[in-house]
Coordinates of N, CA and C in Angstrom, one line a residue:
Chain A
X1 N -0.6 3.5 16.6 CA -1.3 3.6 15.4 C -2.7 3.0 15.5
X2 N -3.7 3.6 14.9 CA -5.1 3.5 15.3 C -5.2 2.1 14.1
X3 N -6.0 0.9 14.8 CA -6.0 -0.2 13.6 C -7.3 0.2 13.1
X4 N -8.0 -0.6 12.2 CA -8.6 -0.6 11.4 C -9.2 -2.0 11.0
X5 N -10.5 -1.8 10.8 CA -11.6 -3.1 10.3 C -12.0 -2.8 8.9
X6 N -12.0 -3.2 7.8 CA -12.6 -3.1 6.4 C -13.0 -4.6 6.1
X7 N -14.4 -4.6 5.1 CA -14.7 -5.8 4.9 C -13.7 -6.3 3.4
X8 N -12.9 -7.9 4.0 CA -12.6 -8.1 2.2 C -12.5 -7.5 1.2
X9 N -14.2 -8.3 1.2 CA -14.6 -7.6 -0.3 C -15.7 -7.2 -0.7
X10 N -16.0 -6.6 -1.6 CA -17.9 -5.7 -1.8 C -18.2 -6.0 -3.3
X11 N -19.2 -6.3 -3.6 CA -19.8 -6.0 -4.8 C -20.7 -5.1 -5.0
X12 N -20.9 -4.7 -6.5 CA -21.7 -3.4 -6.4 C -22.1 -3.5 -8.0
X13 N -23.5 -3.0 -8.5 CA -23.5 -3.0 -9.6 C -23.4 -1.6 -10.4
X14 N -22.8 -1.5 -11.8 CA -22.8 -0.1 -12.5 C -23.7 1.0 -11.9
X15 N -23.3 2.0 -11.9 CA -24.5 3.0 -11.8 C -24.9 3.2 -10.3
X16 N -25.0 2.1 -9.6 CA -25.2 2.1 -8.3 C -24.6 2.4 -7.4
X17 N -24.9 3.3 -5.6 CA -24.2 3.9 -5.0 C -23.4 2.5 -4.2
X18 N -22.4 2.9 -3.8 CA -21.3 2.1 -3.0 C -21.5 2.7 -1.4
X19 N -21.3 1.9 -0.6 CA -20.9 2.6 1.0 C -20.0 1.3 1.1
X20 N -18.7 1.8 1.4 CA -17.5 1.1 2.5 C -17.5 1.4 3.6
X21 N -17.3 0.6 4.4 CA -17.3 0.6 5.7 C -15.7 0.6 6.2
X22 N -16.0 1.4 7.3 CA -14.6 1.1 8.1 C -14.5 1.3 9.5
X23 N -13.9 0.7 10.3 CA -14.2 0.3 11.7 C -12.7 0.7 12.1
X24 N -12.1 2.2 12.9 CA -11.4 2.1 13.6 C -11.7 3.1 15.1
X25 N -12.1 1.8 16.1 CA -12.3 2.5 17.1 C -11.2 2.7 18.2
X26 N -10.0 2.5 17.9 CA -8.7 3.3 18.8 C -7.8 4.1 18.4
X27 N -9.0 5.4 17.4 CA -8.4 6.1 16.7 C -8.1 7.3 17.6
X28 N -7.3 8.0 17.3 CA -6.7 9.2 18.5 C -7.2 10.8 17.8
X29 N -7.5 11.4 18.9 CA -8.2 12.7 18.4 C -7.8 13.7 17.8
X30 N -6.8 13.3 16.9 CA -5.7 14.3 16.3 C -5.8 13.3 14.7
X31 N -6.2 12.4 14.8 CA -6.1 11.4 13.5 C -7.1 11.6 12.5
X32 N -6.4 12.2 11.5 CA -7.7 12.5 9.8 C -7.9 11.0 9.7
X33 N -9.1 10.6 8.9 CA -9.3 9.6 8.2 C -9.3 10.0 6.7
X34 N -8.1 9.0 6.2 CA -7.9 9.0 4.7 C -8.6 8.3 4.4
X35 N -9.0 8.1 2.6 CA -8.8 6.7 2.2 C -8.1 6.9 0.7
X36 N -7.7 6.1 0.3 CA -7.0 6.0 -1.0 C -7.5 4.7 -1.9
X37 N -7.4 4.5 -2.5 CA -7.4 3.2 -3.5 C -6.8 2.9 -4.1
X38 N -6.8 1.7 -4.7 CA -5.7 1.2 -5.8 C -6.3 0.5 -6.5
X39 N -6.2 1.3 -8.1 CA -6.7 0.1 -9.1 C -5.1 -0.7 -9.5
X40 N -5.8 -1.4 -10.0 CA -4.9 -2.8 -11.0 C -3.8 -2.7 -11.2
X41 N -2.5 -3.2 -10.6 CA -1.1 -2.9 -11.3 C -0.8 -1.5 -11.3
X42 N -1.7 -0.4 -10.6 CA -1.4 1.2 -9.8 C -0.7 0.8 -8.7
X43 N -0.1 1.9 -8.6 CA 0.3 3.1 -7.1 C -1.3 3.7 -6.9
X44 N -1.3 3.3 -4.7 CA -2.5 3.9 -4.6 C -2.9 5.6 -4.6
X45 N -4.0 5.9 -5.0 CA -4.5 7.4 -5.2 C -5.4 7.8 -4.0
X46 N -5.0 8.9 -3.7 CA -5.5 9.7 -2.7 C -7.2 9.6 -3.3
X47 N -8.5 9.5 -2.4 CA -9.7 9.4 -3.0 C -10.1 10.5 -2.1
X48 N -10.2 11.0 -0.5 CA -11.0 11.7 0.6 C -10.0 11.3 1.8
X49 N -10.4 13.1 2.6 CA -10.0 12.8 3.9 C -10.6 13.6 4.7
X50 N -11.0 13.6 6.3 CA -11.6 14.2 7.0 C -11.4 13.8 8.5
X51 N -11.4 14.7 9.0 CA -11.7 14.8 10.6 C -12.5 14.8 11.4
X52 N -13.6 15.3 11.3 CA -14.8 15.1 12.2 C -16.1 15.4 11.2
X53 N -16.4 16.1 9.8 CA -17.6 16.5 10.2 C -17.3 15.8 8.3
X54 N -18.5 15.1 8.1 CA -18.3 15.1 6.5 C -17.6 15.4 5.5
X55 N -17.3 15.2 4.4 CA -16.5 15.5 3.5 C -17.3 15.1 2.3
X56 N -17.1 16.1 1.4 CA -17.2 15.6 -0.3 C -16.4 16.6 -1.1
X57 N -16.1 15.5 -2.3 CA -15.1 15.6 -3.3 C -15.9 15.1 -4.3
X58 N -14.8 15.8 -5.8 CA -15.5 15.3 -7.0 C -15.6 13.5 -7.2
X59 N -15.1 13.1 -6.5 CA -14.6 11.3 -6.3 C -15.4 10.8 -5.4
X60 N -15.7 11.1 -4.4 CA -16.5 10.5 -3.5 C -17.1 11.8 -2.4
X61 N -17.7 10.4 -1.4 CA -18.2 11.0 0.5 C -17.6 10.5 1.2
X62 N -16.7 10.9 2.1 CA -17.0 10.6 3.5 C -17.9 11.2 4.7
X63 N -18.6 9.9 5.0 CA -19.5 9.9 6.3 C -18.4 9.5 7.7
X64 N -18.4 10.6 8.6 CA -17.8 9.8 9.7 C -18.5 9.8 10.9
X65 N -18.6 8.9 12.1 CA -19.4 8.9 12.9 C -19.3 9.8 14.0
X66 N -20.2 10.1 14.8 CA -20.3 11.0 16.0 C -18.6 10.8 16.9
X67 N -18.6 9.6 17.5 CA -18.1 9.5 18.3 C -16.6 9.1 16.9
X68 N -16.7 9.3 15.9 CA -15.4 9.3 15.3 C -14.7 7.8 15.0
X69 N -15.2 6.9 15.6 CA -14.9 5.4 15.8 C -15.5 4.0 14.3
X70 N -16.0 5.1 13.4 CA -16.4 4.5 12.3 C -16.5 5.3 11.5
X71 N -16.5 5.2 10.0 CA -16.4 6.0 9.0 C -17.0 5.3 7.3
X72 N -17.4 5.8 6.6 CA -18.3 5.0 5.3 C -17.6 5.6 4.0
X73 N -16.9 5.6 3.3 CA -16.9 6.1 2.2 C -18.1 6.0 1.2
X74 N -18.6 6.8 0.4 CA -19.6 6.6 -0.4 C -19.2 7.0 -1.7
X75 N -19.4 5.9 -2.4 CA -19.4 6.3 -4.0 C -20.7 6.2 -4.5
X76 N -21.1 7.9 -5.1 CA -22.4 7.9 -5.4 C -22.8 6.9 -6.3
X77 N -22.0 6.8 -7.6 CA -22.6 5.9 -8.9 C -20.9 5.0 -9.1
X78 N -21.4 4.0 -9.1 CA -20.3 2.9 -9.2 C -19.8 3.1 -10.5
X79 N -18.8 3.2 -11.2 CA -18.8 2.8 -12.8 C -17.7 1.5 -12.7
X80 N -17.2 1.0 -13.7 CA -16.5 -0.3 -13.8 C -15.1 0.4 -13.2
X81 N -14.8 1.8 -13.9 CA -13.4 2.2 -13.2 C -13.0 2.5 -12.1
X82 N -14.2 2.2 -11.1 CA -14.0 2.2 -9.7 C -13.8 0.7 -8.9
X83 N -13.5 0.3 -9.8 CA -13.2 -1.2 -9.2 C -12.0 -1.3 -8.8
X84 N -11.4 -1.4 -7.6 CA -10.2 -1.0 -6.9 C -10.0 -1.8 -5.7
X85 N -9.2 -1.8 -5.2 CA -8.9 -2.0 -3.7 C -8.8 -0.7 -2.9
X86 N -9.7 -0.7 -1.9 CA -9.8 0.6 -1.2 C -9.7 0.5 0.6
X87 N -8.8 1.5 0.6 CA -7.6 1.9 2.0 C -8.3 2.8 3.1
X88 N -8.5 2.5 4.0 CA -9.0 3.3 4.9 C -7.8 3.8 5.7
X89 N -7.3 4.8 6.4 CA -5.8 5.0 7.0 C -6.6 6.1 7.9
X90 N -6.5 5.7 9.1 CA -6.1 7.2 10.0 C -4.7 7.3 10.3
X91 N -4.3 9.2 10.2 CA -3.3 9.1 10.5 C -3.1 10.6 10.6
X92 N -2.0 11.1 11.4 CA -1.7 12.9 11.1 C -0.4 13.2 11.1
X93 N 0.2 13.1 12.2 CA 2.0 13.8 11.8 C 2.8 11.6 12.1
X94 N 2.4 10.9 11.7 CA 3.0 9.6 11.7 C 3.3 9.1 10.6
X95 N 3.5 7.7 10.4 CA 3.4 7.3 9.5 C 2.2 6.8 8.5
X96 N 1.6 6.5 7.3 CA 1.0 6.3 6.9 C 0.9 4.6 6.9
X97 N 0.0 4.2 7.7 CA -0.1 2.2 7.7 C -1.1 1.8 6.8
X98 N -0.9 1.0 5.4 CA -2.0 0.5 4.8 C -2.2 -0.9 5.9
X99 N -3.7 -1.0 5.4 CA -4.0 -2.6 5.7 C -4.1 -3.5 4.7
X100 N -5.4 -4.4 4.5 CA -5.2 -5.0 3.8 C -6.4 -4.6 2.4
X101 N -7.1 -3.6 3.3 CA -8.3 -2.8 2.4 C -9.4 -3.6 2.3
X102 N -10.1 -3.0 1.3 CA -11.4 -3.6 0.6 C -11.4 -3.9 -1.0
X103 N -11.9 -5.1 -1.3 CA -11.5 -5.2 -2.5 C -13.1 -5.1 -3.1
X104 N -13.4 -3.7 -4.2 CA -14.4 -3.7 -4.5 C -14.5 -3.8 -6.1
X105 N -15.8 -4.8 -6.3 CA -16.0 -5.2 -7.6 C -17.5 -4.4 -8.2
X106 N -17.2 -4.4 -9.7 CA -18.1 -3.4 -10.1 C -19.1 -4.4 -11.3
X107 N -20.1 -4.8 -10.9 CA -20.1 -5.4 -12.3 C -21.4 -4.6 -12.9
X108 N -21.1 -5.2 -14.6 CA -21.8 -3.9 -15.8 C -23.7 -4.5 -15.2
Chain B
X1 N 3.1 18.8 -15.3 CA 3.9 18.0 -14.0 C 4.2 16.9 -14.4
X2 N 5.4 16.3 -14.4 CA 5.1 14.7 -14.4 C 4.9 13.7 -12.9
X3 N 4.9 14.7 -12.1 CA 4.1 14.2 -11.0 C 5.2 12.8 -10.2
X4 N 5.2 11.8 -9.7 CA 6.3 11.1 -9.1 C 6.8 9.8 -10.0
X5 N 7.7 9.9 -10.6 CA 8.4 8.9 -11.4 C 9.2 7.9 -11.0
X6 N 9.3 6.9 -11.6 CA 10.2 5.8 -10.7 C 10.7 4.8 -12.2
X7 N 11.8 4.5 -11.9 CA 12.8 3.6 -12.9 C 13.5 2.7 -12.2
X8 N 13.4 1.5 -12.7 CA 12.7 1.1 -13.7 C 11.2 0.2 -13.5
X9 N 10.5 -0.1 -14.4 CA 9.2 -0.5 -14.3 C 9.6 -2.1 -13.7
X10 N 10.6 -2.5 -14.4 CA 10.6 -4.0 -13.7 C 12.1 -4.1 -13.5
X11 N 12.6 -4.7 -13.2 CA 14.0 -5.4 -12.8 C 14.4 -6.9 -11.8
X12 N 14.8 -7.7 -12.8 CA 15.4 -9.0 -12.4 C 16.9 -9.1 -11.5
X13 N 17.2 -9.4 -10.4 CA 17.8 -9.2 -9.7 C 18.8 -11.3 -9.0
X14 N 19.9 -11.3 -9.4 CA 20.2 -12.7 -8.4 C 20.8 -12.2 -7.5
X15 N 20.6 -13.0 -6.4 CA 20.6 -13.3 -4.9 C 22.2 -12.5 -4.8
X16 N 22.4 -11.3 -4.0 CA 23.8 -11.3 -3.8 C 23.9 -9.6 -4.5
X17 N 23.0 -9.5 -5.3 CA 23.8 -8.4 -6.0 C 23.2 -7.1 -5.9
X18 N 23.2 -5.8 -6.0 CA 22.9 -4.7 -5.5 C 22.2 -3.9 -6.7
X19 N 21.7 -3.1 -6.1 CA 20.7 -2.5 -7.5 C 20.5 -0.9 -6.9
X20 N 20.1 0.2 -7.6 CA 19.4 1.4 -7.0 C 17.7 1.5 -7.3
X21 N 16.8 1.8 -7.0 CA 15.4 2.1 -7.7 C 15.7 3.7 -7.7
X22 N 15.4 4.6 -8.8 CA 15.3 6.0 -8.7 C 13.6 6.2 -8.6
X23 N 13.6 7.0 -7.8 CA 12.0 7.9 -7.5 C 12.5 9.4 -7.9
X24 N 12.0 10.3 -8.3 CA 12.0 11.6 -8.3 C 10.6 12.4 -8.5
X25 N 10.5 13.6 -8.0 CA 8.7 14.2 -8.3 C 9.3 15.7 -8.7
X26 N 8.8 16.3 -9.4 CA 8.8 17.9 -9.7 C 7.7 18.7 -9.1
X27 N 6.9 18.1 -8.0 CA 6.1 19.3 -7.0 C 6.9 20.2 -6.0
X28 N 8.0 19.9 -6.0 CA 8.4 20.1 -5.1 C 8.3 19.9 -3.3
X29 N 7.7 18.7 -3.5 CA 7.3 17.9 -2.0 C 8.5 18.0 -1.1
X30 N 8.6 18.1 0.2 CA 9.1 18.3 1.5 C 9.6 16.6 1.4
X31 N 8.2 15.9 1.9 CA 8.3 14.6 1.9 C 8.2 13.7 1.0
X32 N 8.9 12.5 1.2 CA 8.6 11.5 0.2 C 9.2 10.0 1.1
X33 N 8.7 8.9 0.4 CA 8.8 7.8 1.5 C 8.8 6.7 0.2
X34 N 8.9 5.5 0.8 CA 9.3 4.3 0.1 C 8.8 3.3 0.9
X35 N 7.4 2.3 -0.2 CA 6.7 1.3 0.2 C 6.8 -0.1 -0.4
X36 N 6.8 -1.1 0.1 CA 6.8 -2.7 -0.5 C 5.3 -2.9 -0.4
X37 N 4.8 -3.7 -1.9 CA 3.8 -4.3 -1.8 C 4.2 -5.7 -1.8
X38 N 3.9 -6.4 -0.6 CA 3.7 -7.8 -1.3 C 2.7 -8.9 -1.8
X39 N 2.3 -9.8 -2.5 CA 1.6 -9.9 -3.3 C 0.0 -10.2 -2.1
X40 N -1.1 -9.8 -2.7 CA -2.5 -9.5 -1.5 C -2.0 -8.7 -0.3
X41 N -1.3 -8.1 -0.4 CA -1.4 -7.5 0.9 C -1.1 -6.0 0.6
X42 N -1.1 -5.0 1.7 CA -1.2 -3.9 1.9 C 0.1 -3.5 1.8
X43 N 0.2 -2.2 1.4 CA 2.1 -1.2 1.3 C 2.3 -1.4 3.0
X44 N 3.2 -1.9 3.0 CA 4.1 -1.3 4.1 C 5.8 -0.2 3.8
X45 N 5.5 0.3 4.5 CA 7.1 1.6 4.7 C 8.0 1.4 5.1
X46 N 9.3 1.5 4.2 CA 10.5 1.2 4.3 C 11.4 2.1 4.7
X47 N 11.4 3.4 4.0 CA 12.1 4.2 4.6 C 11.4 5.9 4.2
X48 N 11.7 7.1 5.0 CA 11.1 8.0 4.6 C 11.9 9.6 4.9
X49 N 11.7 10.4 4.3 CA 12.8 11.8 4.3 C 11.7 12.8 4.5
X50 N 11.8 13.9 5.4 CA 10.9 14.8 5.8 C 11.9 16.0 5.0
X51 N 12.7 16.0 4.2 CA 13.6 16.8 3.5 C 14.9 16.7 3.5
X52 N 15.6 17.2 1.9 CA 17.0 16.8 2.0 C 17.7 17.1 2.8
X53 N 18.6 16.0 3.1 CA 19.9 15.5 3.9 C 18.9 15.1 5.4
X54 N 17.9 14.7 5.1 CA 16.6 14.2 6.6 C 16.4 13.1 6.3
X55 N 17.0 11.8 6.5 CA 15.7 10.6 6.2 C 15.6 9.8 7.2
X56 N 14.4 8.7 7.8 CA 14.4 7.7 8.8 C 13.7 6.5 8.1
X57 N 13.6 5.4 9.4 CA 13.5 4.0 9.1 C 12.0 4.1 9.3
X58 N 11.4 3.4 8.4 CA 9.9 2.8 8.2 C 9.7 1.8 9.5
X59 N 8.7 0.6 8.7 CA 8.1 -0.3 9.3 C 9.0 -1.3 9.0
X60 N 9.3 -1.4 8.0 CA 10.3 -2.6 7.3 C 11.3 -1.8 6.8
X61 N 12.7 -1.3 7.8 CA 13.8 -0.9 6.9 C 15.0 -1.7 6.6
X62 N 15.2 -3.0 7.1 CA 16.3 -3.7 7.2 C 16.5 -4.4 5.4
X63 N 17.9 -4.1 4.9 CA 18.3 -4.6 3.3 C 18.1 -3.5 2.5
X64 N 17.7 -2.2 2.9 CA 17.3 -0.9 1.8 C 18.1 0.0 2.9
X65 N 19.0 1.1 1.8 CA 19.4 2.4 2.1 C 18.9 3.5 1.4
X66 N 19.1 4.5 2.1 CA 18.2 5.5 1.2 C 19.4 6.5 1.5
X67 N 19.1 8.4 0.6 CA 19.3 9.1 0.8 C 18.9 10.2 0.3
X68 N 19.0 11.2 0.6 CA 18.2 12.8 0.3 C 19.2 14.0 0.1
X69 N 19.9 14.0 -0.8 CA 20.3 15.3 -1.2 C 19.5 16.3 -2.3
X70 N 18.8 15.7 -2.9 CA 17.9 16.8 -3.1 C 16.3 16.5 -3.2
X71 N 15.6 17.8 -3.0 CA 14.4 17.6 -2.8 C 13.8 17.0 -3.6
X72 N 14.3 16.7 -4.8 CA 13.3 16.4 -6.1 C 13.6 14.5 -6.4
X73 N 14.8 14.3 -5.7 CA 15.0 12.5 -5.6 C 15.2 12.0 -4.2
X74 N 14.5 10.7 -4.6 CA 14.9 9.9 -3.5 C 15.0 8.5 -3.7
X75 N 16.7 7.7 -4.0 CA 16.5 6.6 -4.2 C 16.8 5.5 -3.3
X76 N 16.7 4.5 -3.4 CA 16.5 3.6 -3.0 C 17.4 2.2 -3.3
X77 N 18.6 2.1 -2.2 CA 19.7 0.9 -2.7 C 19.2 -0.2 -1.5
X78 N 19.2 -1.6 -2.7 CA 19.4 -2.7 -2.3 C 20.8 -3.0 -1.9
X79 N 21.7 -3.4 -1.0 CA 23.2 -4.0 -0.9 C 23.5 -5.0 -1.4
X80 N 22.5 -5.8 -1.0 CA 22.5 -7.4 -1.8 C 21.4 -8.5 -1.4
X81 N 20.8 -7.9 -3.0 CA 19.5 -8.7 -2.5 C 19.0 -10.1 -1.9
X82 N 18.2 -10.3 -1.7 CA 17.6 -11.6 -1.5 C 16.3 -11.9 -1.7
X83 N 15.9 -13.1 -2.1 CA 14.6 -13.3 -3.1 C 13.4 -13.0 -2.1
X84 N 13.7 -12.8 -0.3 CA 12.5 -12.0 0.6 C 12.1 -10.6 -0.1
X85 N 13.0 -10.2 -0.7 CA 12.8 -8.2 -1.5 C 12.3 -8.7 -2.3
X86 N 11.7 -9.8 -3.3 CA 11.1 -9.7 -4.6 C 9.5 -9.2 -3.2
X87 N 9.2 -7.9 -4.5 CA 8.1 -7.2 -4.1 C 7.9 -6.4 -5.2
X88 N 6.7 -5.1 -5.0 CA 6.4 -4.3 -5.7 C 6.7 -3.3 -5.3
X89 N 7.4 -2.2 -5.1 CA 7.9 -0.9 -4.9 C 7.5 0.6 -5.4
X90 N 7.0 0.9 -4.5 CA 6.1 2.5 -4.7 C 6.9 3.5 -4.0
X91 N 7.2 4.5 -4.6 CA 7.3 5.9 -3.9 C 6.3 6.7 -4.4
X92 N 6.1 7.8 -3.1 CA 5.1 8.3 -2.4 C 5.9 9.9 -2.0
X93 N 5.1 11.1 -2.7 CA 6.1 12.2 -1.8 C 4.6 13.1 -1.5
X94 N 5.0 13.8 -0.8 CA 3.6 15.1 -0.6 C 4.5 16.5 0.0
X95 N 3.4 17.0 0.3 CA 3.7 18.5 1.0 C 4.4 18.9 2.5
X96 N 4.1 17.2 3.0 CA 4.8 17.4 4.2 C 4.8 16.2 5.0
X97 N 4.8 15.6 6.0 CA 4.8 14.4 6.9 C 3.3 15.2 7.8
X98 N 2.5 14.3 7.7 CA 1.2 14.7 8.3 C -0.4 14.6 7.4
X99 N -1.3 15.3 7.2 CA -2.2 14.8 6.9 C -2.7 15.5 5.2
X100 N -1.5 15.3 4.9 CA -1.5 15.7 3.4 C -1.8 14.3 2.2
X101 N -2.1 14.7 0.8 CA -2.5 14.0 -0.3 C -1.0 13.5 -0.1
X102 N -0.8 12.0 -0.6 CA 0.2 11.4 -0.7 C 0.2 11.2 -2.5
X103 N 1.3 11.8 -3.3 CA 1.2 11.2 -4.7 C 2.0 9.9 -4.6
X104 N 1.9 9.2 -5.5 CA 2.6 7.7 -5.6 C 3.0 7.6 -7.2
X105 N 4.4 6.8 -7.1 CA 4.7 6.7 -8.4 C 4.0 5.3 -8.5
X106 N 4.1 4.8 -10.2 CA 4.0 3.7 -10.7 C 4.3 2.5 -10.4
X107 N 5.2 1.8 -9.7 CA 5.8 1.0 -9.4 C 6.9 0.4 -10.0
X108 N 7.7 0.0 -9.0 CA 8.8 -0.9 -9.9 C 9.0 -2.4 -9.3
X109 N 8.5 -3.2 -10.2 CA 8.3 -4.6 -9.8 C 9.6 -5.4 -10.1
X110 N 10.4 -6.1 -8.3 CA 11.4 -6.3 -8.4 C 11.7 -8.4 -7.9
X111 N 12.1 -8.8 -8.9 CA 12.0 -10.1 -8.7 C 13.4 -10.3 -8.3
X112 N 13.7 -11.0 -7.5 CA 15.3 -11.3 -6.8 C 15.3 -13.5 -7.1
X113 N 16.0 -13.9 -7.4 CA 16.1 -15.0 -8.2 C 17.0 -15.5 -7.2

């Protein structure tokens, strides 16, 4: 299983874009990069996933890098309801491993 | 849809005694799995079914049994707890084992005394 680096935690203010970082460089060439989140006393929710080349969704971006070994989720406009803990997972026909995430704060 | 359900929302449990958690989903998911949160930390996987009468051991399966006769439940027996299982409990089913949207039920928050 490919590990994973995320920072703690982030702050961010309303309205403003977000980039999370994520650092998994012994990830295997068959491995999507998920991420999910979890707000407050939730089950976490599917947010973006991708393989090699960009991704967007009504919820976010993923940016992944060339060589595949790092990855940024971007939330264009912060709002308070995006305040979450957020999961970066590579993974394809395995199991799905959380870590310990990122814990992002949104303030008004 | 009611999408992936789980009962009950909380349950108090003493040391010794046995319990079931029900999960069930109406998508009709292939897969579905069973995670422990413990408090700051990340879900880890207890047990998981790639379809009825299919299931295997997670990351953490030891104290939980599972089973799969139909595609639409999958519960989850404690034998006899112990206050190491007080955790938060999520089921999770999707389209298949691999790189599909995972749904997650609500949790059932289980204190063992």
């Amino acid at each position: 299983d490919a590990k994973t680096t995320q920072p703690n935690s982030m702050e961010s203010n309303e309205e403003e874009p977000v980039h999370l970082p994520c650092n998994h460089s012994t990830i295997s060439g068959t491995d999507y990069i998920h991420w999910y989140r979890q707000l407050p006393s939730q089950g976490p929710e599917y947010v973006i996933h991708g393989l090699t080349s960009n991704v967007n969704n009504r919820m976010a971006s993923l940016a992944i890098a060339e060589d595949r070994k790092s990855s940024t989720l971007i939330l264009h406009r912060a709002t308070l309801r995006d305040a979450a803990v957020y999961y970066c997972i590579p993974y394809n026909n395995n199991d799905m491993r959380f870590g310990a995430g990122t814990r992002l704060t949104v303030k008004p | 849809n009611a999408g992936v359900t789980q009962t009950p929302k909380f349950q108090v449990l003493k040391t010794g005694q046995s319990m079931t958690l029900q999960c069930a989903q109406d998508m009709n998911h292939e897969y579905m799995s069973w995670y422990r949160q413990d408090p700051g930390m990340g879900l880890r996987l207890i047990h998981y079914s790639v379809g009825a009468g299919i299931t295997d051991q997670g990351e953490v399966p030891n104290g939980y049994n599972v089973s799969r006769s139909t595609t639409e439940d999958f519960p989850l027996r404690l034998l006899s707890a112990a206050p190491s299982q007080t955790s938060v409990y999520f089921c999770a089913s999707s389209y298949g084992r691999g790189p599909y949207e995972q749904y997650f039920g609500p949790g059932t928050r289980l204190t063992v005394t």
